[in-house]
XYZ file of C-alpha atoms in Angstrom:
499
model
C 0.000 0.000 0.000
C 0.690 3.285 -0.168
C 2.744 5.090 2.378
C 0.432 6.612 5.435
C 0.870 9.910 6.721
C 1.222 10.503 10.899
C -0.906 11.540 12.829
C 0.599 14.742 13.443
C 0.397 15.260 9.862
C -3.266 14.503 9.414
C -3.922 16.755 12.207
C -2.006 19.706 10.323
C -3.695 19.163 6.957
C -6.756 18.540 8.471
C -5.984 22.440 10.266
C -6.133 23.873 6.836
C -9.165 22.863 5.409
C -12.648 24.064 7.431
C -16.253 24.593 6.371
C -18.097 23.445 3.994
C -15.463 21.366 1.706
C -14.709 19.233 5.123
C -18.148 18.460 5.953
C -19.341 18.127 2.451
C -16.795 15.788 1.167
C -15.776 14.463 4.997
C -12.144 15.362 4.417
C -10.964 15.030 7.893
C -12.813 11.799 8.298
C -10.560 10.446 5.456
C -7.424 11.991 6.847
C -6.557 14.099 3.729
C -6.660 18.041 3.066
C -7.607 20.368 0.230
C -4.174 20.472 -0.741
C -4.070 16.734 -1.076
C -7.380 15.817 -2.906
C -5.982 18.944 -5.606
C -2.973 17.646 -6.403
C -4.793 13.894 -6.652
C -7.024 15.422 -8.692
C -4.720 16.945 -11.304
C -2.641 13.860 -11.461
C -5.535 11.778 -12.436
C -6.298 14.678 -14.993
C -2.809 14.120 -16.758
C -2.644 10.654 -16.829
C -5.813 9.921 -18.196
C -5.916 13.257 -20.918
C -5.000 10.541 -23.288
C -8.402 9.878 -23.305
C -9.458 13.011 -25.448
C -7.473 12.795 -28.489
C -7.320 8.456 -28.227
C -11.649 8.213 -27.724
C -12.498 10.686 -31.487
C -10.033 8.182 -33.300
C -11.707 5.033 -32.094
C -15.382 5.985 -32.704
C -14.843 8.938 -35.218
C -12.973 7.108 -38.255
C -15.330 4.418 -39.162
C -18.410 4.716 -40.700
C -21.688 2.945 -39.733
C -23.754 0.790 -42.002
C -25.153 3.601 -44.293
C -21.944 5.114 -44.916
C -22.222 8.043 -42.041
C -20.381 8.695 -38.973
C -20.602 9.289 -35.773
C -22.339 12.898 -35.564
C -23.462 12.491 -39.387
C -21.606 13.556 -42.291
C -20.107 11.515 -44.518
C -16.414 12.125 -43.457
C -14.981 12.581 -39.560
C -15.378 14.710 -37.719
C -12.506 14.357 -35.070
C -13.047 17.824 -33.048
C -16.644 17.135 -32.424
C -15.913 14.135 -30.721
C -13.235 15.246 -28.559
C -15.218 18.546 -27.323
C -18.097 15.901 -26.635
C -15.714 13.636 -24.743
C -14.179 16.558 -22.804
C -17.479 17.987 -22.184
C -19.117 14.429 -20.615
C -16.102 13.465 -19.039
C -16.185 16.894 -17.167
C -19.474 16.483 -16.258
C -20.131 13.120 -15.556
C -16.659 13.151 -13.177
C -17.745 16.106 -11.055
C -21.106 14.181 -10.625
C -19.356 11.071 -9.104
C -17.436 13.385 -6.471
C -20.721 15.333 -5.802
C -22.487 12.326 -5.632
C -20.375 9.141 -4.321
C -17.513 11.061 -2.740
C -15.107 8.885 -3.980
C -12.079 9.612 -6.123
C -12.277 8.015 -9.403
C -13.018 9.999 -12.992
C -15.260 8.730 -15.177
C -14.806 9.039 -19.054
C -15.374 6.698 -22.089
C -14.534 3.412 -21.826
C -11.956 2.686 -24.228
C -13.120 -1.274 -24.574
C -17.067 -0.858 -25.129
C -15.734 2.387 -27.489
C -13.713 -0.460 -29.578
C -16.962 -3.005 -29.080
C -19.536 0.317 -30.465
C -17.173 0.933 -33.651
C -15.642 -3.107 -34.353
C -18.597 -4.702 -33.368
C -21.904 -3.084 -32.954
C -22.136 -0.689 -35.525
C -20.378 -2.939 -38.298
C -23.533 -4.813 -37.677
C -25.777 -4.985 -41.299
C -28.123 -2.174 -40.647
C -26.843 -0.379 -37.829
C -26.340 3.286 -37.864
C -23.993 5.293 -35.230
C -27.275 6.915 -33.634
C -28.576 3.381 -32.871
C -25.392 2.313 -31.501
C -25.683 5.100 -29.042
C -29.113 4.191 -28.245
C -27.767 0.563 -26.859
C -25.620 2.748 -24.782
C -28.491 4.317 -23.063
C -30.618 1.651 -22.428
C -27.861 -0.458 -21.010
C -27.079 2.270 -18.725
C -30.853 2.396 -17.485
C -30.721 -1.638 -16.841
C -27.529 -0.697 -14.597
C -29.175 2.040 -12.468
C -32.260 -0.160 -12.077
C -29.597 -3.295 -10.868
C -28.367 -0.616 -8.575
C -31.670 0.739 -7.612
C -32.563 -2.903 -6.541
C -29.863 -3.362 -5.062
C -28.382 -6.353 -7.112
C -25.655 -4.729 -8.318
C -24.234 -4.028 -4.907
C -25.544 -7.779 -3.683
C -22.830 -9.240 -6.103
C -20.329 -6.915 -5.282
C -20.666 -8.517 -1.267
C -21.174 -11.770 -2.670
C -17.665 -11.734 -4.094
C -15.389 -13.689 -2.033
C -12.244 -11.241 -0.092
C -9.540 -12.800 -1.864
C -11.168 -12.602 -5.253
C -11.520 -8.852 -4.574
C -8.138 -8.840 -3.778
C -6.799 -10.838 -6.668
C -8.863 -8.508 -8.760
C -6.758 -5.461 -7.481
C -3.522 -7.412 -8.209
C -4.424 -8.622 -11.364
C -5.353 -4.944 -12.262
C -1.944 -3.759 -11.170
C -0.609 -5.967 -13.510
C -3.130 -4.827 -16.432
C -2.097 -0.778 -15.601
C 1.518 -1.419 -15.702
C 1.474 -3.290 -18.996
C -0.899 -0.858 -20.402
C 1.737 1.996 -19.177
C 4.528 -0.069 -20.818
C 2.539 -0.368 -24.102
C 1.578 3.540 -24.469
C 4.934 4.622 -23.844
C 6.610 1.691 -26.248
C 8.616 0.187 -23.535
C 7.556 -3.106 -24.174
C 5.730 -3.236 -27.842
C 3.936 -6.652 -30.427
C 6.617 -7.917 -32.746
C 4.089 -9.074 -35.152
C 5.206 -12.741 -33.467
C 3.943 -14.526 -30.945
C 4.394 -12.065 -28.006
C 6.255 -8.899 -26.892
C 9.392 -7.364 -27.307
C 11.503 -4.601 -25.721
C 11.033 -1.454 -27.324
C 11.686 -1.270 -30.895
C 13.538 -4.700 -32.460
C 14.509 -5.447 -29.038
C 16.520 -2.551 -28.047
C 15.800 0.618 -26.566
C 16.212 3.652 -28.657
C 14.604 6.962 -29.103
C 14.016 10.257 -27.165
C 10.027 9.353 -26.283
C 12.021 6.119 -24.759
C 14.648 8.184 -22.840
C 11.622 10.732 -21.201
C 9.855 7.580 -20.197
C 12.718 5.860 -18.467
C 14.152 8.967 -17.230
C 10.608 10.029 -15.862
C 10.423 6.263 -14.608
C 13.703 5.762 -12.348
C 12.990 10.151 -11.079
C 9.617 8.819 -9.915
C 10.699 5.736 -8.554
C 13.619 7.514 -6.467
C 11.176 9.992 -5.097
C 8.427 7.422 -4.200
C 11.382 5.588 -2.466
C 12.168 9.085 -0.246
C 8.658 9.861 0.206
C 8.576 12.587 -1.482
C 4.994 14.224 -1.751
C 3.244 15.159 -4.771
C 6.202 12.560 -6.376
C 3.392 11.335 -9.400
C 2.413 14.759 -10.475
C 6.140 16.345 -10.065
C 6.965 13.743 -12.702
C 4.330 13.669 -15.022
C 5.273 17.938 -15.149
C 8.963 17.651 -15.206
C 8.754 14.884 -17.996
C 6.744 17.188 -20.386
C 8.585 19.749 -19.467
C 11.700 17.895 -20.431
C 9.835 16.677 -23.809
C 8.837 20.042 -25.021
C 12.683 21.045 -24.727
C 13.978 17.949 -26.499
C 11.007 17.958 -29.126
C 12.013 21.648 -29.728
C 15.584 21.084 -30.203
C 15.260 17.745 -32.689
C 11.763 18.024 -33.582
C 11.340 14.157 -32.885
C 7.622 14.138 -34.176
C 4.794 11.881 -34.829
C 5.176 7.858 -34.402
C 2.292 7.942 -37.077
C 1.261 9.642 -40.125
C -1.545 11.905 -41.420
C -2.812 8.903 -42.677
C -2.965 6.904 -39.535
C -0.341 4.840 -40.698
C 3.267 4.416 -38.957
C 5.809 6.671 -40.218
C 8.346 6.727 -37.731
C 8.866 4.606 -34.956
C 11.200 6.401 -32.975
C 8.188 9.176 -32.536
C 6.081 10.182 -30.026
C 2.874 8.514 -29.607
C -0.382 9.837 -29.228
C 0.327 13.630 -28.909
C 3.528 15.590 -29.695
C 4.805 17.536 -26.955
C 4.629 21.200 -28.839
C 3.835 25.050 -27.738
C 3.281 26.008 -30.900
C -0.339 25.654 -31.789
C -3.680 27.631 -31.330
C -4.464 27.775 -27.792
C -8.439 28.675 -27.318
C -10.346 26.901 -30.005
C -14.692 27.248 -30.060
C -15.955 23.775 -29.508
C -17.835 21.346 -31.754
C -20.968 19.903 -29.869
C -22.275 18.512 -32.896
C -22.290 14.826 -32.146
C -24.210 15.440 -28.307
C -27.739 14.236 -28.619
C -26.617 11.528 -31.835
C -28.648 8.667 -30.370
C -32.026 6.527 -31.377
C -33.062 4.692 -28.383
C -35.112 2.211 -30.384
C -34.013 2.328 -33.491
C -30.963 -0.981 -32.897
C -34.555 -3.244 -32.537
C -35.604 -2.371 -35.789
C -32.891 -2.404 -37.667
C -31.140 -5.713 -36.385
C -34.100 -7.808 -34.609
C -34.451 -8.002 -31.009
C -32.480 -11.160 -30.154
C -29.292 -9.239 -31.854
C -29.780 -5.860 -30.579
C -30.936 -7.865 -26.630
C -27.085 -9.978 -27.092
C -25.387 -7.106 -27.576
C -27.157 -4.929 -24.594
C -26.284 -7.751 -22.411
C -22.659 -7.760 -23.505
C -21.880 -4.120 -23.134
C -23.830 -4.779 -19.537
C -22.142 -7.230 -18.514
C -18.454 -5.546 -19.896
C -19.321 -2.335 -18.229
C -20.555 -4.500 -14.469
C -17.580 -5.800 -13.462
C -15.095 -3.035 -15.000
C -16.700 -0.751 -12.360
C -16.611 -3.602 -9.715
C -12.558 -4.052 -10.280
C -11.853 -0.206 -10.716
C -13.277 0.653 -7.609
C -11.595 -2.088 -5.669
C -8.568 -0.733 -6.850
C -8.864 2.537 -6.247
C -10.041 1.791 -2.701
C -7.209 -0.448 -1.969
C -5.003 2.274 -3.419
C -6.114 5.147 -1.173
C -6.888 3.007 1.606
C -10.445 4.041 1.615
C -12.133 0.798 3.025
C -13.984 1.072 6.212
C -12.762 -1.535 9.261
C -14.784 -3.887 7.583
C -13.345 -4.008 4.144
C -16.553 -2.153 2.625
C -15.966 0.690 0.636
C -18.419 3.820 2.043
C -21.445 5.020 -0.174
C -20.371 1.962 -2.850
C -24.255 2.397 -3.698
C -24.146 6.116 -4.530
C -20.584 4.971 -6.511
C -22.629 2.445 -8.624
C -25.799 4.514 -9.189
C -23.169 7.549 -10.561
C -21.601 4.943 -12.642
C -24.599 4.109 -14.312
C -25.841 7.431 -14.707
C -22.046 7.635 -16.683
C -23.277 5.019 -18.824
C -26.626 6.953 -19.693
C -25.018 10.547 -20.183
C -22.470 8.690 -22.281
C -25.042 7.525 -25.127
C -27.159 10.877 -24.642
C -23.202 12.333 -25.162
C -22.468 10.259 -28.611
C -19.107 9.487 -26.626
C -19.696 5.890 -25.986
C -20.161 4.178 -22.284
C -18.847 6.158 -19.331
C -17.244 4.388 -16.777
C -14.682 4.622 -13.828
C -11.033 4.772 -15.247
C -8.694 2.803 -13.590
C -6.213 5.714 -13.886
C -7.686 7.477 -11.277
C -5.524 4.821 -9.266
C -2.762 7.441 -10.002
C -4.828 10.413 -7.754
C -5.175 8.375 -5.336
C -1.864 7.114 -5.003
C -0.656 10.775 -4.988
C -3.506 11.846 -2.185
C -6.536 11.383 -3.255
C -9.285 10.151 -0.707
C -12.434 11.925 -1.600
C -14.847 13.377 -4.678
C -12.973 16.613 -4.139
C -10.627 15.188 -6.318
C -12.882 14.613 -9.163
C -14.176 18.402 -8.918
C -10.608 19.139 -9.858
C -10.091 16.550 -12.346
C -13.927 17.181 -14.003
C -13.022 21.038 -14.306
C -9.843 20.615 -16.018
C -11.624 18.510 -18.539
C -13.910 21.423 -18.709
C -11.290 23.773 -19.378
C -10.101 21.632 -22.372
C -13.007 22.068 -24.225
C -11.643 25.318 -24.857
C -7.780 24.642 -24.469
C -8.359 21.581 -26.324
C -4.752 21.631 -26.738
C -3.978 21.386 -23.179
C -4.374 17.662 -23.454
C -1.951 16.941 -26.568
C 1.427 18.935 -24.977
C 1.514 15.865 -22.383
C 3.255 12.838 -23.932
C 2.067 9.574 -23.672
C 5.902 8.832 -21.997
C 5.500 11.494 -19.982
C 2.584 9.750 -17.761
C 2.810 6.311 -18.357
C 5.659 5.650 -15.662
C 2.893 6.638 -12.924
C 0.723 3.824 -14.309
C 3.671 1.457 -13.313
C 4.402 2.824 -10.095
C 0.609 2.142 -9.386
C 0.747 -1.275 -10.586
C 3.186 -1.854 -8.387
C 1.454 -0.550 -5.439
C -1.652 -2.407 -6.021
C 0.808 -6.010 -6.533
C 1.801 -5.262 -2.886
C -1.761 -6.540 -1.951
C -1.222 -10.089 -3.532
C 0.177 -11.007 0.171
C -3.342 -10.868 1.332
C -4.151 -13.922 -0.591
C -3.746 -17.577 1.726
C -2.121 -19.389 -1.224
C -2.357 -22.883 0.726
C -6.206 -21.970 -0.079
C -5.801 -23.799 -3.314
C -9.720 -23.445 -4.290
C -9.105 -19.731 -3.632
C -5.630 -19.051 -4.350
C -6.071 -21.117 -8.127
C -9.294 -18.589 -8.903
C -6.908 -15.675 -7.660
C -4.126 -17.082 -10.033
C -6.371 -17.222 -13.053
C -7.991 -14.062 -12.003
C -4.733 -11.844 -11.897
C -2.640 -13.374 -14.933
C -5.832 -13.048 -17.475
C -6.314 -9.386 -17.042
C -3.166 -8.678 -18.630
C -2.533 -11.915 -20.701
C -6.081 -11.018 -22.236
C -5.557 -7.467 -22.233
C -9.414 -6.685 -20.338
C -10.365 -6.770 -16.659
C -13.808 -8.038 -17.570
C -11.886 -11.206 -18.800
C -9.816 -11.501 -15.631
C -12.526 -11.186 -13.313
C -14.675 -13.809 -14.999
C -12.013 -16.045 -16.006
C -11.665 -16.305 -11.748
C -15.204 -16.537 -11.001
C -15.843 -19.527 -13.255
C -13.074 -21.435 -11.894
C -14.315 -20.867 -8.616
C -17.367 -21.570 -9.435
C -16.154 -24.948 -11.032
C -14.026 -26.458 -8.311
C -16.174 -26.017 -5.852
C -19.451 -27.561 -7.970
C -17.169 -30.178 -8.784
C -15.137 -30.971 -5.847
C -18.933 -31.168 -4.447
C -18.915 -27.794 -2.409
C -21.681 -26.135 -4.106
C -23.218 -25.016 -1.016
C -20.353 -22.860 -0.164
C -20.756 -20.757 -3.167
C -23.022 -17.326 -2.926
C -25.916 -18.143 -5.372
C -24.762 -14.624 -6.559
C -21.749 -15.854 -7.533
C -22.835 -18.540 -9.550
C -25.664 -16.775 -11.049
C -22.830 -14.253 -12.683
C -20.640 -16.996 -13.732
C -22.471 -18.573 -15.808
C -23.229 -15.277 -17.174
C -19.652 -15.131 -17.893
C -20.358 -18.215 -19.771
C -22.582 -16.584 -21.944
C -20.270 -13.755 -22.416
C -17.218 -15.412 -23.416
C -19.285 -17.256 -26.286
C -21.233 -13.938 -26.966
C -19.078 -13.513 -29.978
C -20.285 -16.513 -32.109
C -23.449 -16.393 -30.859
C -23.748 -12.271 -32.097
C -21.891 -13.733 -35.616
C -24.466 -16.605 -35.475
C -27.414 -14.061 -35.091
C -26.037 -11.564 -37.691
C -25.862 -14.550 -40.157
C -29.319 -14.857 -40.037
């Protein structure tokens, strides 16, 4: 875990924050300050600002069945999507500290974005506004599971060291995903990984990621405060001089197409642009609620509901374990406080984000990085929704910092959240095996919704078959073989297209 301040030092940040903020967002209760949940707040920001340039090129460059895209028009339109994904995300993050008081941003999910444009709207018949329409009505199921209180009945049901495992295993998924953005480790076109580029490490996006790296792993070592956002700012700052003096740019083209892979990745680190921009809100409002059941049938457009349901469930359920476990938020009891205002926020996300046209809003497991730097409380999504805000305007704000320049804090968090994995009893073998599968498939399969079902089913399995059926939470087997369903909700969606 994370180191814990004194008491003496609670009681002197709790000194400078009074009032309303305190009482609101129960600061002193949570043994933070102002100070802390701001500087939480803006590191989240700037590792996750990805987020708005990465979301428009997923959903914005492929059109839907009748040859439109997202917004309508029959070419991209990039800017649109990015003021609408600044925009929600602002929004919809503020709402989660207003109403769950909990740290973690909510934007679009980058995996049901990829499942809208790959898989949903390649569908015969689909259009974009449709799409979005799924969005919304999956995100009114989820409020009514967390209305209900099922949603929150699973999430107890869970066994401790499966939570656990699902923190680890997420540690695992961040870091890789760190490595990946920044190039550190990239696909050889072979069977696996590879160092860098053709096994070696070369290039200056390399050297601000390893030199941004080892800084933030020697101040994390000292206890340094503020160590995460000190070196996401003194990496950009360092990749602004170096992209001035041997103008690296681009790793890809105009064209989308690699061009040079000893570039920078998703944004170049530049001054020189427009600053204030007026915004685009063209593609807020693109949905059809009904419209998916008449164009593809109601067993097609039901399928794919359920799998965007199911997808966005339990990628809530492990990002808010983490980030719990991260900021040590848990009450004596292991339960994380208001977890039912977190959920019903969450799916409210996953409404605004149809109504939005910027795909499923979610928690983002970066916010991991906020609270590893601080953050205990919503505060820290006020700051991190109105710096979203502001980019609607400064749209530009988001491209100076480098991919390289914040992916080190994703593995410095990873490794914080793999301290946990010696809360698991691995003599436990029908718990510890579960665990196992539970941690190494988030980042072998690249999803956490794979991980976390990939665990339940085996748990589910060796205890129905070692004849312990009885010990399992009917919850828990209700929602694995719902995990059945959704690991074979591929064929069967190909299956149902076919006919």
């Amino acid at each position: 875990m994370i180191p814990q301040s004194t008491p003496s030092e609670h009681a002197a940040d709790s000194a400078k924050t009074t009032g309303f903020l305190d009482r609101f967002f129960e600061i002193p209760t949570r043994h933070s300050s102002v100070g802390r949940e701001v500087r939480g707040g803006v590191a989240t920001f700037f590792s996750m600002a990805y987020i708005v340039v990465l979301n428009p090129l997923i959903l914005g460059t492929v059109a839907d069945s009748a040859g439109e895209f997202l917004g309508g028009g029959d070419v991209p339109n990039l800017p649109a999507i990015a003021a609408a994904t600044s925009l929600v995300s602002g929004l919809l993050t503020i709402l989660m500290g207003l109403v769950g008081n909990f740290p973690m941003a909510v934007s679009s999910s980058l995996g049901l974005s990829a499942l809208l444009t790959y898989g949903i709207v390649a569908l015969p018949g689909m259009t974009w506004a449709d799409a979005m329409g799924l969005v919304v009505i999956e995100g009114i199921i989820l409020l009514i599971l967390v209305l209900t209180g099922f949603r929150t009945a699973i999430f107890n049901a869970v066994p401790p060291e499966l939570k656990t495992a699902i923190s680890v295993g997420i540690g695992l998924f961040i870091a890789m995903i760190g490595m990946i953005n920044a190039g550190f480790i990239s696909y050889d076109g072979g069977p696996g990984f590879q160092l860098g580029m053709g096994g070696y490490i070369s290039g200056w996006p390399l050297v601000i990621f390893l030199v941004a790296l080892f800084a933030l792993f020697v101040m994390w070592a000292s206890g340094l405060r503020g160590a995460i956002l000190l070196s996401i700012v003194g990496a950009t700052v360092l990749a602004l001089v170096l992209e001035a003096i041997f103008r690296v740019g681009p790793k890809t083209g105009a064209d989308g197409e690699p061009a040079n892979e000893h570039g920078w990745g998703l944004s170049v680190p530049t001054l020189d642009q427009q600053w204030l921009s007026l915004p685009d809100f063209s593609v807020l409002g693109s949905f059809n609620l009904l419209g998916s059941w008449q164009h593809i049938g109601i067993i097609a457009a039901t399928l794919a509901v359920f799998t965007m349901l199911l997808a966005n469930f339990f990628d809530l359920l492990g990002t808010m374990v983490a980030v719990a476990k991260t900021g040590g938020i848990e009450d004596v009891d292991g339960e994380i406080p208001h977890s039912r205002r977190i959920m019903v926020a969450d799916a409210l996300g996953a409404i605004g984000g149809g109504i939005g046209g910027t795909s499923s809003n979610s928690g983002f497991i970066e916010s991991t990085v906020g609270a590893g730097d601080g953050a205990r409380t919503g505060l820290a999504n006020v700051v991190t929704g109105v710096l979203f805000l502001v980019t609607i305007l400064l749209a530009p704000l988001a491209a100076v910092i480098p991919t390289e320049a914040a992916a080190p804090t994703l593995v410095l968090v990873g490794f914080l959240m793999m301290q946990q994995i010696t809360d698991i009893d691995w003599k436990d073998l029908e718990l510890a095996i579960p665990a196992y599968m539970t941690i190494v498939m988030m980042p072998f399969s690249y999803s956490i919704t794979n991980g976390i079902g990939a665990g339940f089913l085996t748990y589910a399995i060796i205890k129905i078959v070692r004849g312990r059926i009885r010990e399992v939470h009917p919850l828990m087997l209700l929602t694995s073989a719902l995990f059945l369903v959704y690991f074979v909700s591929g064929p069967l969606q190909d299956l149902l297209g076919a006919a």
